[in-house]
mmCIF file of C-alpha atoms in Angstrom:
data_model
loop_
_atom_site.group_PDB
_atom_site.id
_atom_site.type_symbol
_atom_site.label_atom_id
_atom_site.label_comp_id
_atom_site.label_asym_id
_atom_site.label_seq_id
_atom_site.Cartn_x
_atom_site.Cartn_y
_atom_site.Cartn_z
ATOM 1 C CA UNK A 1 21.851 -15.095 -6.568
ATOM 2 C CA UNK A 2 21.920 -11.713 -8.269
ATOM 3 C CA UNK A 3 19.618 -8.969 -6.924
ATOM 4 C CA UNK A 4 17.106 -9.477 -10.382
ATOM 5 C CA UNK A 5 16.916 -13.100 -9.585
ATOM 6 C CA UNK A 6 16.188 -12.652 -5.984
ATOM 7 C CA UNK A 7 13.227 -9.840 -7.452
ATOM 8 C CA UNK A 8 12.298 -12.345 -9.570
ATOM 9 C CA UNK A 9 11.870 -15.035 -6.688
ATOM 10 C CA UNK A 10 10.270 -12.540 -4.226
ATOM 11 C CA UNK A 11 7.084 -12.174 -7.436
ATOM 12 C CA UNK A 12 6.586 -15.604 -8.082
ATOM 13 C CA UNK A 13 6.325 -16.592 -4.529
ATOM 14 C CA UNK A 14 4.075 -14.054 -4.200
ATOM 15 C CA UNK A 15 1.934 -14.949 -7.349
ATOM 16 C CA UNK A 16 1.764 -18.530 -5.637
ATOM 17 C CA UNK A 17 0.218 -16.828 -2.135
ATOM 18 C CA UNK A 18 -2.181 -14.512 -3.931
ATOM 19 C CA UNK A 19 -3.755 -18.400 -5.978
ATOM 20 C CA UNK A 20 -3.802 -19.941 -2.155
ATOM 21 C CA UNK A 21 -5.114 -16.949 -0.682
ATOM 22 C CA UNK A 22 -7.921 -16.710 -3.322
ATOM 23 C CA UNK A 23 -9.646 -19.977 -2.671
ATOM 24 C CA UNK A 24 -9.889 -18.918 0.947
ATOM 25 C CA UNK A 25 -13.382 -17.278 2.308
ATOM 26 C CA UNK A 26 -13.571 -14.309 4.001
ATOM 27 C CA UNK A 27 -13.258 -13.439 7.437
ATOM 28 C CA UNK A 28 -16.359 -12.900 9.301
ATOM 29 C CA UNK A 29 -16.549 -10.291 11.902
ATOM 30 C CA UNK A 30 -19.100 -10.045 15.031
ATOM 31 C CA UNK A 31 -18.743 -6.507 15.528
ATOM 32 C CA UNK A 32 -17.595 -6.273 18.725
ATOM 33 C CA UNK A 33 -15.158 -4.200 20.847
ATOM 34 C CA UNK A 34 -11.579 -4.260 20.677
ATOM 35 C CA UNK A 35 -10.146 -5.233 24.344
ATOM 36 C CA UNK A 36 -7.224 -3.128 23.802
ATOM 37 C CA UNK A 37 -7.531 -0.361 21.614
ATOM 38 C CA UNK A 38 -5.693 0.159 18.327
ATOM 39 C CA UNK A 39 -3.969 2.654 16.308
ATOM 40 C CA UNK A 40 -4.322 0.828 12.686
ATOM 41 C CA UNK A 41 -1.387 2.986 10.277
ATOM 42 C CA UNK A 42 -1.006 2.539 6.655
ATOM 43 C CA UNK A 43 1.830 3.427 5.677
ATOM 44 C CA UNK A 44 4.490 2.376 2.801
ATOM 45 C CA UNK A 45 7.497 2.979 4.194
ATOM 46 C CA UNK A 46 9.585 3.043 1.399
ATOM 47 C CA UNK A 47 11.966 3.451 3.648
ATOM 48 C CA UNK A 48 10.976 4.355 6.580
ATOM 49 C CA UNK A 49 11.726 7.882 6.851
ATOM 50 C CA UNK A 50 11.862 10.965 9.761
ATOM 51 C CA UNK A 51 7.907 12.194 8.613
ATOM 52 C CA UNK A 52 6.785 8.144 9.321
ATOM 53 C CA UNK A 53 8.119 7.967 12.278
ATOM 54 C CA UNK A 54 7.147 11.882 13.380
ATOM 55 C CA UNK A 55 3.121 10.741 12.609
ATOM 56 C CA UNK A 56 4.200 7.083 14.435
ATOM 57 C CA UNK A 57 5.437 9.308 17.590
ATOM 58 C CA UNK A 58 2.551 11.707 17.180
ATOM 59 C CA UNK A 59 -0.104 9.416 17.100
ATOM 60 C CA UNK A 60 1.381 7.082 19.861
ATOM 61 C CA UNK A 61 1.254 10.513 22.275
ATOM 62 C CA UNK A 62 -2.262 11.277 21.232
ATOM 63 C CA UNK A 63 -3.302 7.345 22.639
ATOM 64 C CA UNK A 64 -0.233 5.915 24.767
ATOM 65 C CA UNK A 65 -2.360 2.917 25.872
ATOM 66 C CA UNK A 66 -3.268 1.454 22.235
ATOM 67 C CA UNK A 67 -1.566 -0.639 19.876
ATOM 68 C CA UNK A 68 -0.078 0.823 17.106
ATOM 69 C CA UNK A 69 -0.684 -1.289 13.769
ATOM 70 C CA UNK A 70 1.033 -0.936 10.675
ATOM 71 C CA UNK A 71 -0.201 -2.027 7.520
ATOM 72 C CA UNK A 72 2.544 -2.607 5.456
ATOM 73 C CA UNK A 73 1.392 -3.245 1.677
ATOM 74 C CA UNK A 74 1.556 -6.480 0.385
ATOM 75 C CA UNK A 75 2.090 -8.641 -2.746
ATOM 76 C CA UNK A 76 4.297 -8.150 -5.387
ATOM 77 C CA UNK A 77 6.075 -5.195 -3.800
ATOM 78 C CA UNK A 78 4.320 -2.628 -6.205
ATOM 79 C CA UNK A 79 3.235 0.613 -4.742
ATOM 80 C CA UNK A 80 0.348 3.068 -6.492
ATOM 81 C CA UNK A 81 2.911 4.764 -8.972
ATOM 82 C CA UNK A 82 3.826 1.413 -10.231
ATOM 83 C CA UNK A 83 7.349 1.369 -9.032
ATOM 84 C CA UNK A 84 8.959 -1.556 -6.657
ATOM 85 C CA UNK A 85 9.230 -0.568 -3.091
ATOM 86 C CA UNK A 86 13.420 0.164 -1.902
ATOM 87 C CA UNK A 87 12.773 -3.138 0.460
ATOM 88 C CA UNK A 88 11.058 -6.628 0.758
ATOM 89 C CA UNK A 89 8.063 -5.762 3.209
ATOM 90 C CA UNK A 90 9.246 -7.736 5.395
ATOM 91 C CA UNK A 91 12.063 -5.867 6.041
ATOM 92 C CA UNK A 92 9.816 -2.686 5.969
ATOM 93 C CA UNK A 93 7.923 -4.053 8.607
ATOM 94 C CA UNK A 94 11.107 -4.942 10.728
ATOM 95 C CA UNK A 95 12.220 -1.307 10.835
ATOM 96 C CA UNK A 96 8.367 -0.221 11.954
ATOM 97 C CA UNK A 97 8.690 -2.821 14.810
ATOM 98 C CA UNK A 98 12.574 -1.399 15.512
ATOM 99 C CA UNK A 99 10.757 2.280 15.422
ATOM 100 C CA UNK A 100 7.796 2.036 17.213
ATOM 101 C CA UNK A 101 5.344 0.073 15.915
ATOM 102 C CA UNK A 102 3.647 -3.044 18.160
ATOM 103 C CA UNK A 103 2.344 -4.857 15.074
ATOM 104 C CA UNK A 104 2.841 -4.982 11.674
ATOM 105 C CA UNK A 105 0.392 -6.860 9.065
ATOM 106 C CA UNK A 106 0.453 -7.193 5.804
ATOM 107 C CA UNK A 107 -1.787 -5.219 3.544
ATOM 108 C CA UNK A 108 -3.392 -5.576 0.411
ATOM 109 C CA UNK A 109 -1.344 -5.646 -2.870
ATOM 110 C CA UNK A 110 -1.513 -2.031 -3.965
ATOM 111 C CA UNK A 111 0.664 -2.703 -7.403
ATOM 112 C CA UNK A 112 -2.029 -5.035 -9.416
ATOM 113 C CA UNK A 113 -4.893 -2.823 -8.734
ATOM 114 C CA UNK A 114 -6.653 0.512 -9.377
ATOM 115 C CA UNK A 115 -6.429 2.879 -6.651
ATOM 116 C CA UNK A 116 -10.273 2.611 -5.770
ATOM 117 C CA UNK A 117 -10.198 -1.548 -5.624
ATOM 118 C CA UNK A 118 -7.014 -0.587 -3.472
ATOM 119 C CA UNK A 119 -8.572 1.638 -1.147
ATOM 120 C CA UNK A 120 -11.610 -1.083 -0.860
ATOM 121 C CA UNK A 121 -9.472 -3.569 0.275
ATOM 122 C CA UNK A 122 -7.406 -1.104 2.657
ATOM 123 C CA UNK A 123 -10.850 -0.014 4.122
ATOM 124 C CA UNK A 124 -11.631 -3.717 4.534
ATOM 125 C CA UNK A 125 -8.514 -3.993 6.454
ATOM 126 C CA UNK A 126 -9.409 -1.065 8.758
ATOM 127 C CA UNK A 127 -12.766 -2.901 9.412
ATOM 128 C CA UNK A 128 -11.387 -6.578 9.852
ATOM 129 C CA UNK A 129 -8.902 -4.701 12.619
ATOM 130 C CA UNK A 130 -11.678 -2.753 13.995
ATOM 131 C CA UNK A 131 -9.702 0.638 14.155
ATOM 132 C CA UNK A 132 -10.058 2.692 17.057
ATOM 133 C CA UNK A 133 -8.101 5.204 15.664
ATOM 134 C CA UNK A 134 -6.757 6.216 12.462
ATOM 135 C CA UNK A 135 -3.268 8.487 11.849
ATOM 136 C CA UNK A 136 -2.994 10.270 8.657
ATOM 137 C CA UNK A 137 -0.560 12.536 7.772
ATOM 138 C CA UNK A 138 -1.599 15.929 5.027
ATOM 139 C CA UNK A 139 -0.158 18.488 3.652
ATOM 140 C CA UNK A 140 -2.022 20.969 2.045
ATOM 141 C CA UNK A 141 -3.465 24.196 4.473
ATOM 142 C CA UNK A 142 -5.965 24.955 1.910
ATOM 143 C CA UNK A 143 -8.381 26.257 4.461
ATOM 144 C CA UNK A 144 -11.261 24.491 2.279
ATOM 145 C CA UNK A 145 -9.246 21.011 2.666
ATOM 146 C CA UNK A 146 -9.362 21.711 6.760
ATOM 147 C CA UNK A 147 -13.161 21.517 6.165
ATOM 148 C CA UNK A 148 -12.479 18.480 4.216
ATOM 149 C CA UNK A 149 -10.493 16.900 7.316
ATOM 150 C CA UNK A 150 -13.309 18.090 9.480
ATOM 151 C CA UNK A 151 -16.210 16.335 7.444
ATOM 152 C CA UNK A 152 -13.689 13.134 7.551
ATOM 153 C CA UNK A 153 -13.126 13.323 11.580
ATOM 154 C CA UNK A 154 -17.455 13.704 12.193
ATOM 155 C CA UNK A 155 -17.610 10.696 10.160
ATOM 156 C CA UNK A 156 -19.079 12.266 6.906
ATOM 157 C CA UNK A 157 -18.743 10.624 3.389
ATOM 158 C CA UNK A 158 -16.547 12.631 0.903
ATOM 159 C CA UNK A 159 -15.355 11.334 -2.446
ATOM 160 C CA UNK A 160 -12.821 12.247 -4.867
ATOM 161 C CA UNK A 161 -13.865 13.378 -8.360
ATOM 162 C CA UNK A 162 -12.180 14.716 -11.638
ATOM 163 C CA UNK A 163 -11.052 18.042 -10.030
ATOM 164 C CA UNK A 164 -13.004 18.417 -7.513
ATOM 165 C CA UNK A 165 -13.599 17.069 -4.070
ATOM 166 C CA UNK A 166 -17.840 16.074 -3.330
ATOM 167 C CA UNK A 167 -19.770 15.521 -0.036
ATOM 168 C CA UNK A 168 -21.441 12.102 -0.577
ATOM 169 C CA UNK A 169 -24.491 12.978 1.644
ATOM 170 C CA UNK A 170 -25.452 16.580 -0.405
ATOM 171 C CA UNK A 171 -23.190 16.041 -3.218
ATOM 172 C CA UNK A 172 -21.937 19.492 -2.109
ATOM 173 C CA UNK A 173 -18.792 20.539 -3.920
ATOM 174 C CA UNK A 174 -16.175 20.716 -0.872
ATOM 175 C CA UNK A 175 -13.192 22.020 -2.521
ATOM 176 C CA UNK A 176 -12.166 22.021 -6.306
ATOM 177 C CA UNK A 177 -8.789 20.777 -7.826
ATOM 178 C CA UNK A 178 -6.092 18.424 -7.380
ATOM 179 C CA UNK A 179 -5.198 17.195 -4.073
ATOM 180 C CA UNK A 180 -1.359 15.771 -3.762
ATOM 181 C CA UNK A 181 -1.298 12.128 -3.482
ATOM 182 C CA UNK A 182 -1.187 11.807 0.481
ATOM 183 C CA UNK A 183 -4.406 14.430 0.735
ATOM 184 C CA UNK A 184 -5.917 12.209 -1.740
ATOM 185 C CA UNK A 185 -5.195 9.092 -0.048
ATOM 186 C CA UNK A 186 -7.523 10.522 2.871
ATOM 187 C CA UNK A 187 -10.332 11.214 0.631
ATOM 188 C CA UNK A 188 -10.666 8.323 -1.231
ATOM 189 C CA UNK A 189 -10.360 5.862 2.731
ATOM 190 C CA UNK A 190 -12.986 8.062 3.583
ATOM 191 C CA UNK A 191 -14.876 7.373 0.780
ATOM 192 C CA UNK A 192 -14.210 3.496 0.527
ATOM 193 C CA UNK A 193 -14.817 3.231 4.400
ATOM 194 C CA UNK A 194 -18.214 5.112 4.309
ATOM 195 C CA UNK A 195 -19.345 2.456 1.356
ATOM 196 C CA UNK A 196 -18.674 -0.153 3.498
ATOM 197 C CA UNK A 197 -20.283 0.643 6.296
ATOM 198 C CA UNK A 198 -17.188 1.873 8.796
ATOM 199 C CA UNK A 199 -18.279 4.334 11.593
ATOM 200 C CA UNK A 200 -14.952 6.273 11.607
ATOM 201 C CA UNK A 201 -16.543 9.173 13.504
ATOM 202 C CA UNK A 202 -14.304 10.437 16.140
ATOM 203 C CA UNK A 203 -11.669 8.034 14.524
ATOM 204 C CA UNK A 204 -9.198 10.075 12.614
ATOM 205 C CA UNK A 205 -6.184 11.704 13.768
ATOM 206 C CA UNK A 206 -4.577 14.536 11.150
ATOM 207 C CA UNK A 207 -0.894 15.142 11.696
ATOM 208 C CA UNK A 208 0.844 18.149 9.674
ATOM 209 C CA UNK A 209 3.246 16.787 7.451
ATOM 210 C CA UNK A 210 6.899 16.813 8.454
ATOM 211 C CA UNK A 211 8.765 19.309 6.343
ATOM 212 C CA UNK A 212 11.910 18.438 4.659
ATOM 213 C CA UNK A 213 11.681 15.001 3.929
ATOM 214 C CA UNK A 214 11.677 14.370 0.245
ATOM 215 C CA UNK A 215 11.077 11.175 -1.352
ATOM 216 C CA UNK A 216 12.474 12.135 -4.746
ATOM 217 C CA UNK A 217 15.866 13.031 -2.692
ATOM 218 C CA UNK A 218 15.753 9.642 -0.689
ATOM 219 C CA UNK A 219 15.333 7.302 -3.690
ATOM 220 C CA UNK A 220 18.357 9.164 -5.392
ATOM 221 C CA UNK A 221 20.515 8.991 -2.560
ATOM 222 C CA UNK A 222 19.858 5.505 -2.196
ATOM 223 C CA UNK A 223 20.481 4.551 -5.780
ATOM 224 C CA UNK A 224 23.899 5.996 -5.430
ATOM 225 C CA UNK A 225 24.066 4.344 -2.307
ATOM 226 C CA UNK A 226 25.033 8.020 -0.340
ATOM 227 C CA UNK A 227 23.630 6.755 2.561
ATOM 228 C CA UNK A 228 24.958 8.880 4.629
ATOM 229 C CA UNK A 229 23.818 12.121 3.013
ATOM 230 C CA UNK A 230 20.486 11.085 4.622
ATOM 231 C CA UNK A 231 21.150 11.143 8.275
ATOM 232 C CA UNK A 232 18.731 14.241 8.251
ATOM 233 C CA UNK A 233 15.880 12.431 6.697
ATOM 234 C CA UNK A 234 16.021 9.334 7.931
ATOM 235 C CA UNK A 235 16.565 7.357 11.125
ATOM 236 C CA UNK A 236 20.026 5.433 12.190
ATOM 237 C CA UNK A 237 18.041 2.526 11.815
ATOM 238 C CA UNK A 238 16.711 3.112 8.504
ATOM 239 C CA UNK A 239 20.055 3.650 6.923
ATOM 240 C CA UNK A 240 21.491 0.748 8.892
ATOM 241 C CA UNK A 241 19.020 -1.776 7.437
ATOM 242 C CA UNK A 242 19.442 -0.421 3.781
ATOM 243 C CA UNK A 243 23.670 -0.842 3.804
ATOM 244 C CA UNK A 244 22.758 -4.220 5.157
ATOM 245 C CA UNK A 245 20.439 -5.803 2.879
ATOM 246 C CA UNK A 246 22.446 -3.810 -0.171
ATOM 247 C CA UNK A 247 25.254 -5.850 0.982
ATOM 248 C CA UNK A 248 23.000 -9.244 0.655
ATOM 249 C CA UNK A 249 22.077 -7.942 -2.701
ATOM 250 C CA UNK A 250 18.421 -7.789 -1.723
ATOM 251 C CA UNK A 251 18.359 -3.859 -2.255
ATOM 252 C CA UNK A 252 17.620 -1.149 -3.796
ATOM 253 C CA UNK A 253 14.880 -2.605 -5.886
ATOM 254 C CA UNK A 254 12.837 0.306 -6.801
ATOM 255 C CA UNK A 255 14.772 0.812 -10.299
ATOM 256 C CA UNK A 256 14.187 -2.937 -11.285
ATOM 257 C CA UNK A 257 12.311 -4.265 -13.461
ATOM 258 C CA UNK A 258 11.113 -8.446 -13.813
ATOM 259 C CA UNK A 259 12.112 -7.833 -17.226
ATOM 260 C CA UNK A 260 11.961 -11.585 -18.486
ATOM 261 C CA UNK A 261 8.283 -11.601 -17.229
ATOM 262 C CA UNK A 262 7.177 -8.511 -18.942
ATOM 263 C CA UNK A 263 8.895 -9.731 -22.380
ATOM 264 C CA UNK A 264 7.306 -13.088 -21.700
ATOM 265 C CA UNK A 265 3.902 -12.127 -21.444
ATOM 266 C CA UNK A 266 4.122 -9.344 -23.596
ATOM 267 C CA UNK A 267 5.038 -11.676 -26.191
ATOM 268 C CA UNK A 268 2.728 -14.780 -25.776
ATOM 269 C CA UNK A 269 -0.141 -13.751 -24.650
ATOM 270 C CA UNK A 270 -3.286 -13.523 -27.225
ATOM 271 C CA UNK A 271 -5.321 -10.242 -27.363
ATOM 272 C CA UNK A 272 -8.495 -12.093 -25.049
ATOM 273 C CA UNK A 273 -5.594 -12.687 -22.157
ATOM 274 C CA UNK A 274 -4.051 -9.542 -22.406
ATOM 275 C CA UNK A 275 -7.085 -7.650 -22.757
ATOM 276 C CA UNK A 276 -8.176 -9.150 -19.441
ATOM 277 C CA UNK A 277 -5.222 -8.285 -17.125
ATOM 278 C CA UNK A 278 -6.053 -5.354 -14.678
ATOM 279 C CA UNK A 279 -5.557 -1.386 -15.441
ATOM 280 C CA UNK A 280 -4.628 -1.846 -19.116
ATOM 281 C CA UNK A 281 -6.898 -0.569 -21.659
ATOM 282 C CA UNK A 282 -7.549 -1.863 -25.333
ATOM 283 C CA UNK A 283 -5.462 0.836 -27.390
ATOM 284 C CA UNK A 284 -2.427 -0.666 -25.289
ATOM 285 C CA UNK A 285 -2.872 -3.767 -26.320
ATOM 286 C CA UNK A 286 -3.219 -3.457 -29.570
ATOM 287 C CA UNK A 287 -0.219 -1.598 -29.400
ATOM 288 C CA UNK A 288 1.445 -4.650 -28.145
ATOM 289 C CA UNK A 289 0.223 -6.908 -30.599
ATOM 290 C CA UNK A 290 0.823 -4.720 -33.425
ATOM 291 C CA UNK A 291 4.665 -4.342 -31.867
ATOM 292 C CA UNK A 292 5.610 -8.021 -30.828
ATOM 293 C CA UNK A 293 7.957 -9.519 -30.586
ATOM 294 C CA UNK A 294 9.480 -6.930 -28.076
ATOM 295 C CA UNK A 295 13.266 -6.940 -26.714
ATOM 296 C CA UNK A 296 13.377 -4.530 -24.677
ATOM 297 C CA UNK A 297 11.230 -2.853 -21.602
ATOM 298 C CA UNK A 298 11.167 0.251 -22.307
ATOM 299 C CA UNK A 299 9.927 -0.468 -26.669
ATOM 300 C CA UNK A 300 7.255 -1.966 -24.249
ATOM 301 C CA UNK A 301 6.642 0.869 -22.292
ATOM 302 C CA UNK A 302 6.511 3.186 -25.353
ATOM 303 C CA UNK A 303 3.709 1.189 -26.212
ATOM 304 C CA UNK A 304 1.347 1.555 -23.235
ATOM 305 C CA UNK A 305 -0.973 4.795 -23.750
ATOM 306 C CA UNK A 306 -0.975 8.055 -21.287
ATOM 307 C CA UNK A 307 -3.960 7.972 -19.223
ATOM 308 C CA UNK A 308 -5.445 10.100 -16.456
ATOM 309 C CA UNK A 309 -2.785 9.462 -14.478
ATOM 310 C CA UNK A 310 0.768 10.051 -14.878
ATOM 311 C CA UNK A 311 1.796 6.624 -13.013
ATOM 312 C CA UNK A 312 -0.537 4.507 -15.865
ATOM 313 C CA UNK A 313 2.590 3.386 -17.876
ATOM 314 C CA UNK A 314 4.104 1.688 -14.684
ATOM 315 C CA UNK A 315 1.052 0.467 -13.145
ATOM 316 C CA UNK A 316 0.222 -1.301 -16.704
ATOM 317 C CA UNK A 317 4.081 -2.762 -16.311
ATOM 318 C CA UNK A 318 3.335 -3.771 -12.762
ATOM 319 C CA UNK A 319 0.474 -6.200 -13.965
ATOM 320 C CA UNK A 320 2.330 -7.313 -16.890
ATOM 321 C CA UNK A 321 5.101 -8.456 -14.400
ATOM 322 C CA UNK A 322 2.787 -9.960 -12.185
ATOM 323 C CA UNK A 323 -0.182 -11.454 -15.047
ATOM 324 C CA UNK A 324 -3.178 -11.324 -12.891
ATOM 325 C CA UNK A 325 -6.423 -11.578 -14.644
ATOM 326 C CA UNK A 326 -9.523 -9.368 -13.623
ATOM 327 C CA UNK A 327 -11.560 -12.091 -12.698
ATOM 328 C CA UNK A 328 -9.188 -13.429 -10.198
ATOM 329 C CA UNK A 329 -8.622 -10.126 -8.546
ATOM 330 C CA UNK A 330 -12.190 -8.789 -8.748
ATOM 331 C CA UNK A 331 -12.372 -12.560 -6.279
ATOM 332 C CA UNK A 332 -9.498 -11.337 -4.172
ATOM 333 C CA UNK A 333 -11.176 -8.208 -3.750
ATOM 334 C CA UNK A 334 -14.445 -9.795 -2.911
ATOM 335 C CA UNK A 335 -13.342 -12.654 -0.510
ATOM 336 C CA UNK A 336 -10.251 -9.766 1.348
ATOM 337 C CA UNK A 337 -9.237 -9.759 3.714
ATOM 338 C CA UNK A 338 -9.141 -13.987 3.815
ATOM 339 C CA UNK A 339 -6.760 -13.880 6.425
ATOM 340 C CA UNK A 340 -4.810 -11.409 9.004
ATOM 341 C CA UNK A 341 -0.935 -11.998 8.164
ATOM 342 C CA UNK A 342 1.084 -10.719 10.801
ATOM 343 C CA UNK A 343 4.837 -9.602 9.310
ATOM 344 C CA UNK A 344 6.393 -8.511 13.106
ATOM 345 C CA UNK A 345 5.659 -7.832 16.380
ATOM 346 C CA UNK A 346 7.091 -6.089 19.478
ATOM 347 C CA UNK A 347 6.983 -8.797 22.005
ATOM 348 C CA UNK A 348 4.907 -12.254 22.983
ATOM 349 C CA UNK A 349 2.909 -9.803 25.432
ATOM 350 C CA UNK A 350 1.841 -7.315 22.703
ATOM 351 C CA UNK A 351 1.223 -10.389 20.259
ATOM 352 C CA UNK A 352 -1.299 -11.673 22.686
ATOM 353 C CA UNK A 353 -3.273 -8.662 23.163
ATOM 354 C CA UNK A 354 -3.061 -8.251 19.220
ATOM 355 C CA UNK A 355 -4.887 -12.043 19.060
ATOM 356 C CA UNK A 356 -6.923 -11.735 21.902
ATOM 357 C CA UNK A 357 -8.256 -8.340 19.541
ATOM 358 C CA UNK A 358 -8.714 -11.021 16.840
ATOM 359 C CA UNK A 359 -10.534 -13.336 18.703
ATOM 360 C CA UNK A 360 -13.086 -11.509 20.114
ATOM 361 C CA UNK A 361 -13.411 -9.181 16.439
ATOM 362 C CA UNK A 362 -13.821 -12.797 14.509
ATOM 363 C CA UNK A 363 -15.756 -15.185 13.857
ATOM 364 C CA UNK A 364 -14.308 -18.969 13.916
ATOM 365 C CA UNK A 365 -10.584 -18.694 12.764
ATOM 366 C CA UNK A 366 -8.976 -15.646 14.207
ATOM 367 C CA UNK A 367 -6.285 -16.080 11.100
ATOM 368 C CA UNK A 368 -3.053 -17.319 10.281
ATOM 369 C CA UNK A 369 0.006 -15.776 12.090
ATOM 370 C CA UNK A 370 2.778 -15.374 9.165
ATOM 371 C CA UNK A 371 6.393 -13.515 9.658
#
């Protein structure tokens, strides 16, 4: 099996679990305590790298007798830029369990959705788990973003708007401008868990990002497979796992493409179908049907509009890859999280106190145990 035909396998097994997952009903929680307390982490790991595991370590210090969850994105192996993840999660999870972690789950599937119906379904997550506390990494020392982070740790609403950052209780203006994408991950969790109804108060932990770790320089090295030019960014582990699963041809997948299922939808379906997968707007469409049939990916590319964000063009290839309609994920999003997947785990001891968590958090079944 090449590596684009073992990419193509990994997306239409995963199209087949997000139709099963969708007919399930939600989980029902009874609000009650955790037994053992948890450190709930989201975090891509794509790979793995030095600043992960520095927050991990951090964060682990800060509350040596709780869990430490990761959340590990899910389906179709998309992350918010639109670009496949370096690894399968599963293999992302592995090195969190190999590094520190006690748990890793799955999390929602970040590369067919908008960042806010993301962010919904991560808060969901946060609420389904019951997190006692929350690690985040920043970067920015703006003193007004410190009173950002402080509104966030007291448990106060802020939200994310076109160049600015708002307080949700006085619509106060909190800071205005552009907030790099791991500051603005924070806001918009904050906001997504304060419309759901999380008490995060107390909750938070804010780590100072890890300087010189670049992601940029990691995804190059590992494209020219210089692994070891990275021993000062990443763990032993890290680089271990990616020569290994290079070797089995499942990796580096972040510069491929499903290209046959792009071309195939791209081509076939009508305007009403197209028009109705998620993130793309009308003017790309009719680009595409004015354009068909197409070849090539990137004619196809050329084709999708600029938008607000620089990461549109590969998000809109991301759903043409995967063909999710907006009905069905507006029902994901609705009925998520239908079930707690579990990817790893540290030992049989830890996994007990992780479903003994469950049990007591849950109503009926606790959830499926999947790895």
């Amino acid at each position: 099996m090449t590596i684009n035909e073992f990419m193509e396998e990994l997306l239409v097994n995963d199209k087949k679990i997000f139709y099963e997952d969708l007919d399930k009903p939600p989980l029902k929680l009874n609000n009650s305590d955790n037994i053992t307390p948890m450190i709930v982490d989201f975090t891509e790991y794509n790979p793995l790298h030095n600043g992960h595991l520095f927050c991990m370590n951090e964060a682990k210090k800060s509350f040596p007798d709780a869990l430490f969850v990761a959340i590990v994105p899910g389906l179709f192996e998309r992350n918010g830029r639109g670009v496949p993840y370096i690894l399968t999660r599963q293999k992302r999870a592995q090195l969190a369990i190999e590094l520190g972690a006690d748990i890793a789950v799955e999390g929602p599937p970040m590369g067919i959705m908008g960042s806010g119906q993301y962010s919904l379904c991560l808060s969901l997550m946060f609420k389904t788990l019951n997190a006692d506390y929350i690690p985040r990494g920043y970067i920015s020392n703006d003193p007004k973003f410190k009173i950002i982070l402080d509104y966030i740790y007291n448990g106060k609403g802020v939200a994310p708007k076109p160049y600015k950052i708002i307080s949700m209780e006085d619509k106060k203006v909190l800071l205005n401008g552009k907030l790099s994408n791991d500051d603005y991950v924070i806001v918009s969790l904050a906001k997504s868990l304060t419309k759901i109804n999380f008490d995060y108060k107390n909750k938070f932990l804010f780590i100072p990002r890890l300087e010189n770790v670049s992601g940029t320089i990691i995804r190059e090295k590992v494209s020219n497979k210089q692994f070891d030019d990275l021993h000062n960014m990443l763990p032993q582990e890290t680089i271990d796992m990616l020569k290994k699963e290079v070797k089995l041809g499942h990796a580096p997948l972040h510069e491929l493409r499903a290209d046959n299922f792009i071309l195939n939808n791209v081509n076939t379906l009508n305007k009403e179908e197209l028009s109705n997968l998620t993130l793309i707007d009308e003017n790309s469409v009719q680009n595409i049907l004015n354009n068909r049939p197409f070849n090539n990916i990137d004619d196809v590319y050329n084709k999708i509009t600029h938008g607000f964000s620089s990461h549109k063009k590969n998000r809109v290839l991301s759903v043409l890859e995967a063909g999710i309609f907006k009905e069905d994920v507006h029902k994901y999003i609705s009925n998520y999280p239908q079930k707690i997947k579990v990817l790893g785990y540290k030992n049989k001891e830890v996994l007990k106190k992780f479903k003994d968590n469950l049990k007591n958090n849950l109503v009926g079944d606790y959830g499926k145990i999947c790895q």
